[in-house]
XYZ file of C-alpha atoms in Angstrom:
152
model
C 210.151 -0.041 168.818
C 212.161 2.723 167.115
C 208.931 4.615 166.430
C 207.955 4.459 170.113
C 211.393 5.778 171.128
C 211.097 8.621 168.583
C 207.626 9.457 169.908
C 208.948 9.348 173.466
C 211.820 11.691 172.580
C 209.452 14.113 170.848
C 207.053 14.128 173.798
C 209.906 14.640 176.275
C 211.220 17.559 174.199
C 207.735 19.057 174.170
C 207.470 18.640 177.952
C 210.875 20.308 178.398
C 209.787 23.276 176.273
C 206.458 23.557 178.093
C 208.172 23.364 181.490
C 210.465 26.244 180.561
C 207.559 28.319 179.240
C 205.474 27.646 182.369
C 208.413 28.511 184.628
C 208.990 31.809 182.846
C 205.299 32.714 183.093
C 205.231 31.712 186.781
C 208.202 33.847 187.893
C 206.089 36.905 188.841
C 203.802 34.707 190.966
C 206.766 33.008 192.632
C 208.519 36.297 193.389
C 205.509 37.928 195.024
C 205.680 36.035 198.339
C 209.487 36.344 198.372
C 209.263 40.119 198.012
C 206.745 40.308 200.839
C 208.828 38.386 203.402
C 210.949 40.063 206.063
C 213.524 37.273 205.882
C 216.897 37.967 204.336
C 218.062 35.651 201.566
C 220.628 34.131 203.955
C 217.950 33.509 206.597
C 215.691 31.919 204.000
C 218.523 29.697 202.791
C 219.351 28.548 206.321
C 215.689 27.986 207.165
C 215.276 25.932 203.973
C 218.226 23.726 204.910
C 216.897 23.285 208.454
C 213.442 22.358 207.126
C 214.878 19.722 204.789
C 217.180 18.180 207.413
C 215.408 15.194 208.915
C 216.934 15.055 212.421
C 217.567 18.757 212.642
C 220.630 20.675 211.608
C 223.622 21.454 213.781
C 225.398 24.767 214.005
C 228.620 23.140 212.823
C 226.840 21.585 209.865
C 225.287 24.913 208.877
C 228.670 26.648 209.219
C 230.183 24.094 206.848
C 227.291 24.307 204.404
C 227.314 28.101 204.213
C 231.005 28.811 204.786
C 230.475 31.388 207.532
C 231.800 31.675 211.065
C 230.075 30.030 214.012
C 229.398 33.498 215.465
C 227.650 34.640 212.265
C 225.599 31.461 212.081
C 224.681 31.686 215.744
C 223.350 35.239 215.250
C 221.424 34.162 212.173
C 219.854 31.210 214.019
C 219.111 33.517 216.970
C 217.067 35.748 214.635
C 215.217 32.769 213.159
C 214.511 31.474 216.663
C 213.265 34.909 217.811
C 210.888 34.909 214.841
C 209.551 31.498 215.926
C 210.817 29.764 212.784
C 213.313 27.392 214.423
C 213.962 25.982 217.878
C 217.129 24.643 219.446
C 217.065 21.337 221.276
C 219.584 18.954 222.788
C 220.382 15.889 220.723
C 219.033 12.865 222.630
C 222.014 10.737 221.541
C 224.730 13.280 222.380
C 223.922 15.878 225.028
C 226.770 18.100 223.801
C 225.099 18.598 220.418
C 222.375 21.190 219.928
C 219.980 20.505 217.073
C 218.222 23.267 215.201
C 214.780 22.151 214.109
C 212.127 23.965 212.133
C 208.939 24.865 213.936
C 205.550 24.379 212.312
C 205.682 28.056 211.393
C 209.151 27.643 209.869
C 208.008 24.707 207.749
C 204.939 26.657 206.705
C 207.022 29.654 205.647
C 209.323 27.511 203.509
C 206.370 25.696 202.007
C 204.705 29.021 201.197
C 207.805 30.677 199.787
C 209.733 27.872 198.173
C 207.324 25.106 197.348
C 204.601 27.248 195.841
C 203.492 26.085 192.434
C 201.568 29.055 191.051
C 201.105 27.284 187.756
C 198.940 24.764 189.623
C 196.952 27.370 191.548
C 193.173 27.348 191.665
C 192.740 30.182 189.190
C 194.842 28.358 186.582
C 193.263 24.955 187.184
C 189.775 26.495 187.014
C 190.330 27.064 183.300
C 190.964 23.377 182.575
C 188.316 20.921 181.504
C 187.598 17.912 183.707
C 189.389 15.702 181.167
C 192.457 17.945 181.325
C 192.346 17.921 185.122
C 192.190 14.123 185.186
C 195.087 13.871 182.720
C 197.111 16.321 184.820
C 196.331 14.343 187.968
C 197.480 11.125 186.288
C 200.694 12.746 185.117
C 201.448 14.301 188.506
C 200.821 10.966 190.252
C 203.328 9.326 187.908
C 205.920 12.051 188.520
C 205.372 11.755 192.285
C 205.808 7.982 192.061
C 209.108 8.339 190.221
C 210.371 10.947 192.691
C 209.476 8.615 195.582
C 211.385 5.786 193.909
C 214.396 8.026 193.344
C 214.372 9.085 197.015
C 214.338 5.499 198.351
């Protein structure tokens, strides 16, 4: 049992080191789409929060999250709405509340910019053997399973 725990610790340390190395090597690929976007960092941050908010964000909630005035947030959301990245809608449960929801385009932009995994891109995976691809698939399924469990 002690040997298994030692092996597990060694493998986890190796995974940590590999993850750091992969992240460092992936930075140029991650930055490329960010450098090509017309969104400001603040707009991207707000859009990311809106995308990850299930029912849609509220102006008041965004003001609290970002520590800015309602006027500043309203202008920022106006620009995101003009770009077709978010839409405002009335909350069905409280007509006084306006929800800010991401459009399909907004979700796509966040997915493209923030969720990109260049280390798992086609050109990288093309260099792996079928056995390595299957092992990677197994590992990623296990990680996905654990993330699902943690979310629930």
